[in-house]
Coordinates of N, CA and C in Angstrom, one line a residue:
M1 N -5.1 44.7 -105.4 CA -4.1 44.1 -106.4 C -3.1 44.9 -105.5
K2 N -2.0 43.9 -105.5 CA -0.5 44.8 -105.0 C -0.3 46.1 -105.3
G3 N 0.3 46.7 -104.7 CA 0.8 47.8 -105.0 C -0.1 49.0 -104.7
V4 N -1.5 48.5 -105.2 CA -2.6 49.7 -105.3 C -3.3 49.9 -103.7
H5 N -3.0 51.1 -102.8 CA -3.8 51.4 -101.8 C -4.8 52.1 -102.2
L6 N -6.1 51.3 -101.8 CA -7.1 52.1 -101.8 C -7.7 52.7 -100.4
V7 N -7.7 54.2 -100.3 CA -7.5 54.3 -99.0 C -9.1 54.5 -98.5
R8 N -9.5 53.8 -97.7 CA -10.9 54.1 -97.4 C -11.4 54.7 -96.1
H9 N -11.2 56.1 -96.0 CA -11.6 56.9 -94.6 C -12.8 57.7 -94.9
P10 N -13.9 57.7 -93.8 CA -15.4 58.2 -94.2 C -15.2 59.8 -94.2
I11 N -14.1 60.2 -93.7 CA -13.8 62.2 -94.4 C -13.4 61.6 -95.6
L12 N -12.6 61.4 -95.9 CA -12.0 61.1 -97.5 C -12.5 60.9 -98.5
G13 N -13.9 59.9 -98.1 CA -15.1 59.8 -98.7 C -15.9 61.1 -99.0
Q14 N -15.9 62.2 -97.9 CA -17.1 62.7 -97.9 C -16.2 63.8 -98.7
H15 N -15.5 64.4 -99.1 CA -14.4 65.0 -99.9 C -14.7 64.6 -101.1
V16 N -14.3 63.2 -101.6 CA -14.6 62.5 -102.7 C -15.9 63.3 -103.1
A17 N -16.9 62.8 -102.6 CA -18.5 63.6 -103.0 C -18.4 64.4 -103.2
E18 N -17.9 65.6 -102.8 CA -18.2 66.9 -102.9 C -17.2 67.3 -103.9
L19 N -16.2 66.8 -104.3 CA -15.2 66.8 -105.6 C -15.9 66.6 -106.4
R20 N -16.5 65.5 -106.5 CA -17.5 65.0 -107.5 C -18.6 65.8 -108.3
S21 N -19.2 66.9 -107.1 CA -20.6 67.0 -107.8 C -20.3 68.2 -108.5
K22 N -21.1 68.2 -109.4 CA -21.0 69.1 -110.2 C -21.5 70.8 -109.9
K23 N -22.0 70.9 -108.8 CA -22.3 71.6 -108.2 C -21.6 72.4 -107.1
T24 N -20.1 72.0 -106.6 CA -19.2 72.0 -106.0 C -18.3 73.2 -106.7
E25 N -18.6 74.5 -106.4 CA -17.8 75.7 -106.8 C -16.1 75.6 -106.8
S26 N -16.0 76.1 -107.7 CA -14.0 76.5 -107.9 C -13.6 76.4 -106.4
R27 N -14.1 77.4 -105.6 CA -13.4 77.8 -103.9 C -13.7 76.6 -102.8
D28 N -14.6 76.4 -103.5 CA -15.3 74.4 -102.0 C -14.1 73.6 -103.1
F29 N -14.1 73.2 -104.2 CA -13.1 72.7 -104.8 C -11.9 72.4 -104.3
R30 N -10.9 73.7 -104.9 CA -10.0 73.7 -103.8 C -9.7 73.5 -102.3
W31 N -10.7 73.9 -101.6 CA -10.3 73.2 -100.3 C -10.7 71.7 -99.9
H32 N -11.9 70.9 -100.4 CA -11.9 69.8 -100.6 C -10.5 68.7 -101.3
L33 N -9.9 69.3 -102.1 CA -8.8 68.8 -103.0 C -7.6 68.9 -102.0
K34 N -7.6 69.9 -100.9 CA -6.0 69.9 -100.5 C -6.2 69.8 -99.3
E35 N -7.6 69.1 -98.3 CA -8.0 68.1 -97.4 C -7.8 66.5 -97.6
A36 N -8.4 66.6 -99.1 CA -8.2 64.7 -99.1 C -6.4 64.9 -99.7
A37 N -5.7 65.6 -100.1 CA -4.9 65.2 -100.4 C -3.9 65.0 -98.8
R38 N -4.2 65.6 -98.3 CA -3.8 65.5 -96.6 C -3.6 64.1 -96.3
I39 N -5.1 63.7 -96.2 CA -5.7 62.5 -96.1 C -4.5 61.3 -96.6
L40 N -4.4 61.2 -97.8 CA -3.9 60.3 -99.0 C -2.5 60.4 -98.3
L41 N -1.7 61.3 -98.0 CA 0.0 61.3 -97.8 C 0.1 61.0 -96.6
L42 N -0.7 61.0 -95.5 CA -0.5 60.6 -94.0 C -0.8 59.1 -94.3
E43 N -1.9 58.4 -95.2 CA -1.9 57.2 -95.2 C -0.7 56.1 -96.2
A44 N -0.1 57.4 -97.1 CA 1.3 56.9 -98.0 C 2.4 56.6 -96.9
L45 N 2.4 57.8 -96.1 CA 3.0 57.8 -95.3 C 3.3 56.7 -93.7
A46 N 2.3 56.0 -93.8 CA 2.2 55.2 -92.2 C 3.3 53.9 -92.3
G47 N 3.9 53.7 -93.1 CA 5.0 52.6 -93.1 C 6.5 53.4 -93.1
A48 N 6.4 54.7 -93.1 CA 7.8 55.3 -93.7 C 8.8 55.0 -92.1
P49 N 10.3 55.0 -92.7 CA 10.7 54.7 -91.3 C 10.9 56.2 -90.8
V50 N 11.2 55.7 -89.2 CA 11.6 56.9 -88.3 C 13.0 56.9 -87.4
K51 N 13.3 57.9 -86.7 CA 14.2 57.8 -85.7 C 14.2 58.5 -84.7
S52 N 14.3 58.1 -83.5 CA 14.5 59.0 -82.7 C 15.0 60.2 -82.6
A53 N 14.5 61.0 -81.6 CA 14.9 62.5 -81.1 C 14.6 62.9 -80.3
F54 N 15.6 63.6 -79.4 CA 14.7 63.8 -78.1 C 14.4 65.4 -78.3
V55 N 13.4 65.6 -77.2 CA 13.2 67.1 -76.9 C 12.9 67.3 -76.0
E56 N 13.0 68.5 -75.5 CA 12.7 69.0 -74.0 C 11.1 69.8 -74.2
T57 N 10.4 69.4 -73.2 CA 9.4 69.9 -72.8 C 9.6 70.8 -71.4
P58 N 8.3 71.8 -71.5 CA 8.5 72.8 -70.1 C 9.3 72.1 -68.7
L59 N 9.1 70.6 -68.7 CA 9.1 69.9 -67.4 C 10.2 69.1 -67.6
A60 N 10.6 68.4 -68.8 CA 11.7 67.4 -68.6 C 12.3 67.1 -70.3
K61 N 13.5 66.2 -70.4 CA 13.5 66.1 -71.4 C 12.9 64.2 -71.6
T62 N 12.1 64.7 -73.2 CA 11.6 62.8 -73.7 C 12.3 62.6 -75.0
K63 N 11.7 61.5 -75.4 CA 12.2 60.7 -76.6 C 11.1 61.3 -77.7
G64 N 11.1 62.0 -78.9 CA 9.9 61.6 -79.8 C 10.7 61.0 -80.9
L65 N 9.9 61.5 -82.6 CA 10.0 60.6 -83.2 C 10.0 61.6 -84.8
T66 N 11.1 61.6 -85.7 CA 10.9 62.4 -86.8 C 11.1 61.2 -87.9
L67 N 10.8 61.7 -89.3 CA 11.1 61.2 -90.5 C 12.8 60.8 -90.9
A68 N 12.9 59.0 -90.5 CA 14.0 59.4 -91.3 C 15.0 59.3 -92.4
M69 N 13.9 59.9 -93.5 CA 14.4 60.3 -94.6 C 13.9 60.9 -95.0
P70 N 14.5 62.2 -96.2 CA 13.9 63.1 -97.0 C 12.8 62.9 -97.7
V71 N 11.8 63.7 -97.8 CA 10.4 63.6 -98.9 C 10.4 64.5 -99.6
V72 N 10.3 63.7 -101.1 CA 9.7 65.0 -102.2 C 8.9 64.7 -102.5
L73 N 8.0 65.8 -103.0 CA 6.6 66.0 -103.3 C 6.9 66.3 -104.6
V74 N 6.9 65.9 -105.8 CA 6.4 66.4 -107.2 C 5.4 66.3 -107.9
A75 N 4.6 67.4 -108.2 CA 2.8 67.6 -108.8 C 3.7 67.6 -110.0
I76 N 2.7 66.9 -111.1 CA 2.4 66.8 -112.1 C 1.4 67.8 -112.8
L77 N 2.0 69.1 -113.2 CA 1.2 70.5 -113.7 C 0.0 70.0 -114.3
R78 N -1.5 70.8 -114.4 CA -1.3 71.9 -113.2 C -1.9 71.6 -111.9
A79 N -2.8 70.7 -112.4 CA -3.7 69.6 -111.3 C -3.3 69.8 -109.8
G80 N -2.2 69.1 -110.2 CA -1.2 68.3 -109.2 C -0.9 69.6 -107.8
L81 N -0.7 70.6 -108.6 CA -0.8 72.1 -107.4 C -1.5 72.3 -106.6
G82 N -3.2 71.5 -107.0 CA -4.2 71.7 -105.9 C -3.8 71.0 -104.7
M83 N -3.0 69.7 -105.0 CA -2.7 68.7 -103.7 C -1.6 69.2 -103.1
V84 N -0.3 69.4 -104.2 CA 1.0 69.6 -103.3 C 0.6 70.5 -102.2
D85 N 0.3 72.0 -102.3 CA -0.1 72.8 -101.2 C -0.1 72.2 -100.1
G86 N -1.5 71.4 -99.7 CA -1.9 70.7 -98.5 C -0.7 70.1 -97.9
M87 N -0.1 69.4 -99.2 CA 1.2 68.1 -98.4 C 1.8 68.9 -98.0
A88 N 2.6 70.1 -98.4 CA 3.7 71.0 -98.2 C 3.4 71.4 -97.0
E89 N 1.9 71.7 -96.3 CA 1.5 72.5 -94.9 C 1.8 71.3 -93.7
L90 N 1.7 69.8 -94.3 CA 1.8 68.6 -93.3 C 3.4 68.4 -93.2
L91 N 4.0 68.6 -94.5 CA 5.6 68.6 -94.6 C 6.2 69.9 -94.9
P92 N 6.6 70.7 -94.2 CA 7.1 72.2 -94.5 C 8.9 71.9 -95.0
D93 N 8.9 71.1 -94.4 CA 10.3 70.3 -94.7 C 10.7 69.8 -96.1
A94 N 9.2 69.3 -96.8 CA 9.7 68.5 -98.1 C 10.3 69.6 -99.2
I95 N 11.1 68.8 -100.1 CA 11.5 69.1 -101.3 C 10.5 69.2 -102.0
L96 N 10.5 70.2 -103.0 CA 9.4 70.2 -104.1 C 9.9 70.2 -105.3
G97 N 9.2 69.9 -106.5 CA 9.6 69.7 -107.3 C 7.9 69.6 -108.6
H98 N 8.6 70.1 -110.1 CA 6.9 70.1 -111.0 C 7.6 69.2 -112.4
I99 N 6.1 68.4 -112.9 CA 6.7 68.6 -114.2 C 5.5 68.7 -115.1
G100 N 5.3 69.2 -116.3 CA 5.0 70.6 -116.7 C 4.5 69.0 -118.1
L101 N 2.9 68.6 -118.0 CA 2.6 67.5 -118.8 C 1.1 68.2 -119.2
F102 N 0.9 67.8 -121.1 CA -0.8 68.0 -120.7 C -0.8 66.7 -121.5
R103 N -2.2 65.9 -122.0 CA -2.2 65.4 -123.2 C -2.6 65.4 -124.0
D104 N -2.4 65.3 -125.5 CA -2.7 65.5 -126.6 C -3.7 64.6 -127.0
E105 N -4.9 66.0 -127.6 CA -6.2 65.7 -127.3 C -6.6 64.5 -128.3
R106 N -5.7 64.4 -129.8 CA -6.0 63.4 -130.7 C -5.3 62.4 -130.5
T107 N -3.7 62.1 -130.0 CA -3.2 60.6 -129.2 C -3.7 60.4 -128.0
L108 N -4.0 61.1 -127.4 CA -4.2 61.0 -126.0 C -2.8 60.8 -125.3
K109 N -1.6 61.0 -125.7 CA -0.2 60.9 -125.2 C 0.0 62.2 -124.8
P110 N 1.1 61.9 -123.7 CA 1.5 63.1 -123.0 C 2.9 63.8 -123.8
V111 N 2.4 65.2 -123.6 CA 3.8 66.2 -123.9 C 4.2 66.9 -123.1
H112 N 5.4 67.0 -123.1 CA 6.2 67.3 -121.7 C 6.7 69.1 -122.3
Y113 N 6.4 69.6 -121.6 CA 6.6 71.2 -121.4 C 7.7 71.6 -120.6
Y114 N 7.8 71.4 -119.5 CA 8.3 71.8 -118.1 C 9.0 70.9 -117.1
S115 N 9.8 71.2 -116.6 CA 10.1 70.3 -115.4 C 11.3 70.9 -114.9
K116 N 11.0 70.9 -113.3 CA 12.1 71.6 -112.3 C 11.8 70.6 -111.6
I117 N 13.2 69.6 -111.3 CA 13.0 68.6 -110.0 C 14.7 68.3 -109.6
P118 N 14.4 68.2 -108.3 CA 15.7 68.8 -107.8 C 16.5 67.2 -107.7
N119 N 17.9 67.3 -107.5 CA 18.6 66.1 -107.6 C 17.6 65.0 -105.9
I120 N 17.3 64.0 -106.3 CA 16.8 62.9 -105.5 C 17.9 62.3 -104.8
A121 N 18.0 61.9 -103.3 CA 18.7 61.4 -102.5 C 18.2 59.9 -102.9
P122 N 19.7 59.3 -103.0 CA 18.8 57.6 -102.7 C 17.9 57.5 -101.9
G123 N 18.1 57.6 -100.3 CA 16.9 57.6 -99.6 C 15.7 58.1 -99.7
A124 N 15.5 59.0 -100.4 CA 14.6 59.7 -100.5 C 13.4 59.1 -100.6
W125 N 12.1 59.4 -100.4 CA 10.8 58.9 -100.8 C 10.0 60.0 -101.4
T126 N 10.0 59.9 -102.5 CA 9.3 60.4 -103.8 C 8.1 60.5 -104.1
F127 N 6.6 61.4 -103.9 CA 5.7 61.3 -103.8 C 5.1 61.7 -105.4
L128 N 5.1 61.4 -106.2 CA 4.2 61.6 -107.5 C 2.8 62.0 -107.4
V129 N 2.3 63.5 -107.4 CA 0.9 64.1 -106.9 C 0.3 64.3 -108.2
D130 N -0.4 63.8 -109.1 CA -1.8 64.3 -109.8 C -3.3 63.6 -109.3
P131 N -4.4 64.5 -109.3 CA -5.6 64.1 -109.3 C -6.1 63.1 -109.7
M132 N -5.7 62.8 -111.3 CA -6.6 62.1 -111.8 C -5.6 61.3 -112.7
L133 N -5.4 59.8 -112.2 CA -4.5 59.1 -112.9 C -5.5 58.2 -114.3
A134 N -6.0 58.8 -115.8 CA -6.9 58.4 -116.0 C -5.8 57.6 -117.2
T135 N -5.3 57.9 -118.4 CA -4.5 57.1 -119.3 C -3.4 56.1 -118.9
G136 N -2.8 56.8 -118.1 CA -1.6 56.2 -117.2 C -0.6 56.8 -117.9
G137 N -0.7 57.5 -119.6 CA 0.4 57.7 -120.0 C 1.7 58.9 -119.0
S138 N 1.0 60.0 -118.5 CA 1.3 60.8 -117.7 C 2.1 60.3 -116.5
A139 N 1.4 59.2 -116.0 CA 2.2 58.7 -114.5 C 3.3 58.0 -114.8
V140 N 2.9 57.1 -116.4 CA 4.4 56.1 -116.6 C 5.7 57.4 -117.2
Y141 N 5.5 58.4 -117.9 CA 6.4 58.9 -118.5 C 6.9 60.0 -116.8
A142 N 6.2 60.3 -116.3 CA 6.9 61.2 -114.8 C 7.6 59.9 -114.1
V143 N 7.2 59.1 -113.7 CA 8.1 58.3 -113.0 C 9.5 57.9 -113.6
D144 N 9.4 57.8 -115.0 CA 10.4 57.5 -115.9 C 11.5 58.7 -116.1
L145 N 10.9 59.6 -115.6 CA 11.6 61.4 -115.6 C 12.3 61.2 -114.1
L146 N 11.5 60.8 -112.9 CA 12.1 61.0 -111.9 C 13.2 59.9 -111.9
R147 N 13.0 59.0 -112.1 CA 14.2 57.7 -112.1 C 15.8 58.2 -112.8
K148 N 15.3 59.0 -113.6 CA 16.2 59.5 -113.9 C 17.3 60.9 -113.4
H149 N 16.5 61.7 -112.4 CA 16.6 62.5 -111.7 C 17.3 61.9 -110.4
G150 N 17.5 60.3 -110.5 CA 17.7 59.7 -108.9 C 17.1 59.0 -108.1
A151 N 15.6 58.8 -108.3 CA 14.6 58.3 -107.0 C 14.3 57.2 -107.6
K152 N 14.5 56.5 -106.2 CA 14.8 55.0 -105.9 C 13.3 54.4 -105.5
T153 N 12.7 55.4 -104.5 CA 11.6 55.1 -103.9 C 10.5 56.4 -104.4
V154 N 9.9 55.5 -105.4 CA 8.8 56.6 -105.9 C 7.3 55.9 -105.3
K155 N 6.5 57.0 -105.0 CA 4.7 56.0 -104.6 C 4.5 57.4 -105.8
M156 N 3.0 57.3 -105.9 CA 2.0 58.0 -106.3 C 0.9 57.9 -105.4
I157 N 0.2 59.6 -105.3 CA -0.6 59.4 -105.0 C -1.8 60.2 -106.0
S158 N -3.0 59.7 -106.3 CA -4.0 60.1 -106.8 C -5.4 60.5 -106.4
L159 N -6.1 60.9 -106.4 CA -7.6 61.2 -105.9 C -8.6 60.2 -106.8
I160 N -8.3 60.0 -107.7 CA -9.6 59.0 -108.8 C -8.5 58.7 -109.6
A161 N -8.7 57.2 -109.7 CA -7.7 56.4 -111.0 C -8.8 55.8 -111.9
S162 N -8.4 55.5 -113.0 CA -9.3 54.8 -113.9 C -8.6 53.1 -113.9
Q163 N -9.4 52.2 -113.8 CA -8.8 51.1 -113.5 C -7.9 50.6 -115.4
A164 N -8.2 51.2 -115.9 CA -6.9 50.9 -117.2 C -5.7 51.8 -116.7
G165 N -5.8 53.2 -116.3 CA -4.6 53.7 -115.9 C -4.0 53.0 -114.8
V166 N -4.5 52.8 -113.5 CA -4.0 51.8 -112.4 C -3.5 50.5 -113.3
D167 N -3.8 49.8 -114.8 CA -3.3 48.8 -115.2 C -1.9 48.9 -116.1
I168 N -1.6 50.4 -116.2 CA -0.6 50.5 -117.2 C 0.5 50.9 -116.3
L169 N 0.3 51.9 -115.3 CA 1.2 52.4 -114.5 C 2.0 50.9 -114.0
R170 N 1.1 50.0 -113.5 CA 1.6 48.7 -112.9 C 2.3 48.1 -113.6
K171 N 1.8 47.7 -114.9 CA 2.8 47.4 -115.5 C 4.1 48.0 -115.9
A172 N 4.0 49.1 -116.6 CA 5.4 49.3 -116.6 C 6.1 50.1 -115.1
H173 N 5.4 50.4 -114.2 CA 6.2 50.4 -112.8 C 6.0 49.6 -111.9
P174 N 6.0 47.9 -111.4 CA 5.3 47.4 -110.9 C 6.1 47.5 -109.3
N175 N 7.2 48.3 -109.3 CA 7.6 49.2 -107.9 C 7.1 50.0 -107.6
V176 N 6.1 50.8 -108.0 CA 5.6 52.3 -107.5 C 4.3 51.8 -107.2
D177 N 4.5 52.1 -106.1 CA 3.0 52.0 -104.9 C 1.5 52.9 -105.6
L178 N 0.6 53.1 -105.4 CA -0.4 54.0 -105.5 C -1.4 53.9 -104.6
Y179 N -1.8 55.3 -104.3 CA -2.7 55.5 -102.9 C -3.5 56.3 -103.6
V180 N -4.7 55.8 -103.7 CA -5.9 56.1 -104.2 C -7.2 56.4 -103.5
A181 N -8.1 57.2 -103.8 CA -9.3 57.1 -103.0 C -9.9 56.5 -103.4
A182 N -10.2 56.7 -104.8 CA -11.6 56.0 -106.1 C -10.8 55.4 -106.9
V183 N -11.4 54.4 -107.5 CA -11.2 53.5 -108.7 C -12.1 53.2 -109.7
D184 N -12.1 54.7 -110.8 CA -13.6 53.8 -111.8 C -13.2 53.6 -112.7
K185 N -14.8 52.5 -113.1 CA -14.3 51.7 -114.3 C -14.0 52.0 -115.2
V186 N -14.7 53.7 -116.2 CA -15.0 53.8 -117.4 C -13.8 54.9 -117.7
L187 N -13.2 54.7 -118.6 CA -12.4 55.8 -119.0 C -12.9 55.7 -120.3
N188 N -13.6 56.8 -121.2 CA -14.0 56.8 -122.6 C -13.4 57.8 -123.3
D189 N -13.8 57.3 -124.6 CA -13.0 57.5 -125.9 C -12.2 59.0 -125.8
N190 N -12.4 60.0 -124.6 CA -11.4 61.2 -124.8 C -10.6 61.0 -124.0
G191 N -10.5 60.0 -123.0 CA -9.8 59.8 -122.3 C -10.0 60.2 -120.7
Y192 N -11.0 60.4 -120.1 CA -12.1 61.2 -119.5 C -12.2 60.2 -118.5
I193 N -11.8 59.3 -117.1 CA -12.5 58.8 -116.2 C -14.0 59.3 -116.1
V194 N -14.8 58.4 -115.9 CA -16.5 58.1 -115.7 C -16.8 57.2 -114.8
P195 N -17.4 57.6 -113.5 CA -18.0 59.1 -113.9 C -17.0 60.2 -112.9
G196 N -16.1 59.7 -112.3 CA -15.1 60.8 -112.5 C -15.4 62.0 -111.5
L197 N -14.5 63.1 -112.3 CA -15.2 65.1 -111.9 C -15.3 66.0 -112.4
G198 N -14.8 65.2 -113.4 CA -15.0 65.9 -114.6 C -13.4 66.7 -115.4
D199 N -13.4 67.9 -115.7 CA -11.6 68.2 -115.7 C -11.2 69.1 -114.7
C200 N -10.0 68.1 -113.9 CA -10.0 68.4 -112.3 C -9.3 70.0 -112.4
G201 N -8.2 70.0 -113.4 CA -7.8 71.7 -114.1 C -8.5 72.9 -113.6
D202 N -9.2 72.6 -114.6 CA -10.6 73.5 -114.7 C -11.6 73.7 -114.1
R203 N -11.7 73.0 -113.0 CA -12.6 73.2 -111.8 C -11.7 73.8 -110.9
L204 N -10.1 73.5 -110.7 CA -9.3 74.3 -109.5 C -8.9 75.2 -109.6
F205 N -8.8 76.0 -111.3 CA -8.5 77.1 -111.3 C -9.5 77.9 -112.0
S206 N -11.1 77.1 -112.0 CA -11.9 78.1 -112.7 C -11.8 78.7 -113.8
T207 N -11.5 77.8 -115.0 CA -11.2 78.1 -116.4 C -12.3 76.6 -116.9
L208 N -13.0 76.6 -116.7 CA -14.1 76.2 -117.5 C -15.3 76.8 -119.0

């Protein structure tokens, strides 16, 4: 599907398998999620614009490359925190933002309770980060919010998405590219992706 990048890398696949396993404890879950996030971000940045920069080695000057645009990483709380930490290690100069959303268990609609989003420069690449793209409601709401803060180029990074969530995001925001490690077919009546990996936030923060 156009705009949906299913990232296939054997190391990423191993991380996803460990994250899906109910035997994986929170400590290991955090590590696998962080490492998976780094791989997904590298893939999402593969086509980023770069500019030349001269650096001086111990022996001579030479030409190097650096990103030509600012990067903004925005986590959907709380599970998105488990991915942004690893991404920020790759890009220590990235600007960080947070959007607090939870899903109403009755309506499955997103409820907005917090946001701290920087003013986003027109040339910046903004990455919306949420491990699970389930119903798609939170993603659509968050992208709308980012647009209001000036984001022009928005990309979403998720670990696992439902097909329904992908379709809803693409319909609402066809210009938002999605980078994801797996797309699962089933979204159950409770809004959980099946087979998925369970409640990512609970597993990440050991609040099961």
